[in-house]
mmCIF file of C-alpha atoms in Angstrom:
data_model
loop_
_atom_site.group_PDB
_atom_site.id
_atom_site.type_symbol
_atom_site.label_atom_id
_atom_site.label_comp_id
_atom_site.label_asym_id
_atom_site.label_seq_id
_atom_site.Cartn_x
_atom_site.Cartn_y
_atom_site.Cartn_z
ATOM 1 C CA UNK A 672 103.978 108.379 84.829
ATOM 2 C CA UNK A 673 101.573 106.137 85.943
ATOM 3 C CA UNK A 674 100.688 102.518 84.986
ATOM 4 C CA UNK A 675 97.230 101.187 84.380
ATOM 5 C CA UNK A 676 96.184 97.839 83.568
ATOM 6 C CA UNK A 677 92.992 96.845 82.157
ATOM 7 C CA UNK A 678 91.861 93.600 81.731
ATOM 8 C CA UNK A 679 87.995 94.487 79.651
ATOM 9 C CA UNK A 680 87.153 93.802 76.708
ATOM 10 C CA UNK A 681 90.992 93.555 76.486
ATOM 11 C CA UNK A 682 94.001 93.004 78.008
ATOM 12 C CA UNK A 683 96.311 96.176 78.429
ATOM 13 C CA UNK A 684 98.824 97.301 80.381
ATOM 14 C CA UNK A 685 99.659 101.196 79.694
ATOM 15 C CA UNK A 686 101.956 104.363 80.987
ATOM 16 C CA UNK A 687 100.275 107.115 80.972
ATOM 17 C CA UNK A 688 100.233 110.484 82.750
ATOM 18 C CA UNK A 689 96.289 110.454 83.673
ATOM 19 C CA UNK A 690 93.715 108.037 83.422
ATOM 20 C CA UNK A 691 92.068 110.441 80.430
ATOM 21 C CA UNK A 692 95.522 110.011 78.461
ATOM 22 C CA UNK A 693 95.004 106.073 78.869
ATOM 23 C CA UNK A 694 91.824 106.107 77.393
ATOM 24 C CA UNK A 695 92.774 107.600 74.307
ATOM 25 C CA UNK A 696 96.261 105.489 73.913
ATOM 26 C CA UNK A 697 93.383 102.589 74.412
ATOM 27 C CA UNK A 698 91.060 103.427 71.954
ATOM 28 C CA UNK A 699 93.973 104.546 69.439
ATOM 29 C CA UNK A 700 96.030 100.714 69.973
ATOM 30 C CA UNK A 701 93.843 98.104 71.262
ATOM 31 C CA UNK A 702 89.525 98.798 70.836
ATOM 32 C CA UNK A 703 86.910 101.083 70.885
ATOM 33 C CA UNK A 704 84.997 102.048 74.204
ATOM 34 C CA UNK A 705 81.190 101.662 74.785
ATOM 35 C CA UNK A 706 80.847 103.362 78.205
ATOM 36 C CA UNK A 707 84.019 105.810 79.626
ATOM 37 C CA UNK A 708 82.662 105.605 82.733
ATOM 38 C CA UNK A 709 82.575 101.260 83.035
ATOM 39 C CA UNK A 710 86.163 101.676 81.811
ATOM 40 C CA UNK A 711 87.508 104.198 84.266
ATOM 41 C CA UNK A 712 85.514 102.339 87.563
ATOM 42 C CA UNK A 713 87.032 98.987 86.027
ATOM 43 C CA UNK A 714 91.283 99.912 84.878
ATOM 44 C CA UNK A 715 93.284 99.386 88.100
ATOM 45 C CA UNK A 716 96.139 101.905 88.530
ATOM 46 C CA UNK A 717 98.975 99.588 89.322
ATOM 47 C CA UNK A 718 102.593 100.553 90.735
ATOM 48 C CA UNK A 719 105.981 100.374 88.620
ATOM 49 C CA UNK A 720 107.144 97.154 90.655
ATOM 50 C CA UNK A 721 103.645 95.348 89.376
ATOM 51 C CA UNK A 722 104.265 96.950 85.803
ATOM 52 C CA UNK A 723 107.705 95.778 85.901
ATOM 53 C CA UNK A 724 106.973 91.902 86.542
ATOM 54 C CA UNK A 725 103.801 92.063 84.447
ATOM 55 C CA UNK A 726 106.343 93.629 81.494
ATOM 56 C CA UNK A 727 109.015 90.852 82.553
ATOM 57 C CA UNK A 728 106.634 88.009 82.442
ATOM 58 C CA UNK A 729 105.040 88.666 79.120
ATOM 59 C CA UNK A 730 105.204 86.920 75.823
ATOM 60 C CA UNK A 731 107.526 87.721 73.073
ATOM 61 C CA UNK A 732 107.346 86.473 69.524
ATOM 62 C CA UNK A 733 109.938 83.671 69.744
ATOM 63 C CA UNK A 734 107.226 81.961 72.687
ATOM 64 C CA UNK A 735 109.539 83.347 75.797
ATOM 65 C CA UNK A 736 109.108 85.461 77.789
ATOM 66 C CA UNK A 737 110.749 89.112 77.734
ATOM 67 C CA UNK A 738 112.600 89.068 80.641
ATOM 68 C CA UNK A 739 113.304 91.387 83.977
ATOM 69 C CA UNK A 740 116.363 93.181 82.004
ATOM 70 C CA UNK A 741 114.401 93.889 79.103
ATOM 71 C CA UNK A 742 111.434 94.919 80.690
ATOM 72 C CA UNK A 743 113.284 97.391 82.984
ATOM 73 C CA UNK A 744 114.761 99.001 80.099
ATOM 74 C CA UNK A 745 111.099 99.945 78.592
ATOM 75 C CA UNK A 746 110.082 101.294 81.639
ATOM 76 C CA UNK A 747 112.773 103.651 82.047
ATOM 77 C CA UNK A 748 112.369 104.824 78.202
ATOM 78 C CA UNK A 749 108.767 105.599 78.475
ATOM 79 C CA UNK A 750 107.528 108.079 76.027
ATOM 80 C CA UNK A 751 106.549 111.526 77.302
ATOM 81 C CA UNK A 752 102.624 111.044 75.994
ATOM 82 C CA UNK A 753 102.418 107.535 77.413
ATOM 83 C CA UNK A 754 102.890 103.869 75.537
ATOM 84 C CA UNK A 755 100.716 100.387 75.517
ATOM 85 C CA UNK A 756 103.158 98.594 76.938
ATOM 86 C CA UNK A 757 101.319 95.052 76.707
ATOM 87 C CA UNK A 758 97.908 94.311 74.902
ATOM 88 C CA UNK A 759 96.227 91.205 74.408
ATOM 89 C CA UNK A 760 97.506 88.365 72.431
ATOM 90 C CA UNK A 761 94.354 87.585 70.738
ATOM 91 C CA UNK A 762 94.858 91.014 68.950
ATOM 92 C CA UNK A 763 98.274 90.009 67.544
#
């Protein structure tokens, strides 16, 4: 699995198997996309260390944050066809 993060128009971190498989969880969870190509030049694929803290470090609904324990957890129970494991807040 690997772990892209994407940061235009919005925020998204995702586990996927390919970066084709991360455009479509994308499109289906957080927005439409204009231009493929400007999204696959601009997602970054990150490592699982970097997806762990940015997992760790993110907001939860009760205003903390979710923690490394937590975060570890949803790594290691990834779904086989990828997850959005953090989108943007504004989309809440």
């Amino acid at each position: 699995m690997n772990f892209y993060e994407i940061k235009d128009p919005y925020l998204a971190l995702i586990a996927a198997e390919d970066e084709k498989q991360c455009l479509k969880i994308y499109t289906e969870n957080v927005s439409d996309v204009e231009e493929e190509e400007i999204f696959y030049t601009e997602m970054r694929t990150i490592d699982k260390y970097e997806a762990l803290k940015m997992v760790a470090e993110s907001n939860i609904e009760d205003g903390g944050k979710l923690g490394v324990e937590e975060a570890f957890k949803q790594l290691e129970n990834l779904k086989e066809d990828g997850e959005l494991l953090i989108i943007d807040g504004g989309l809440l």
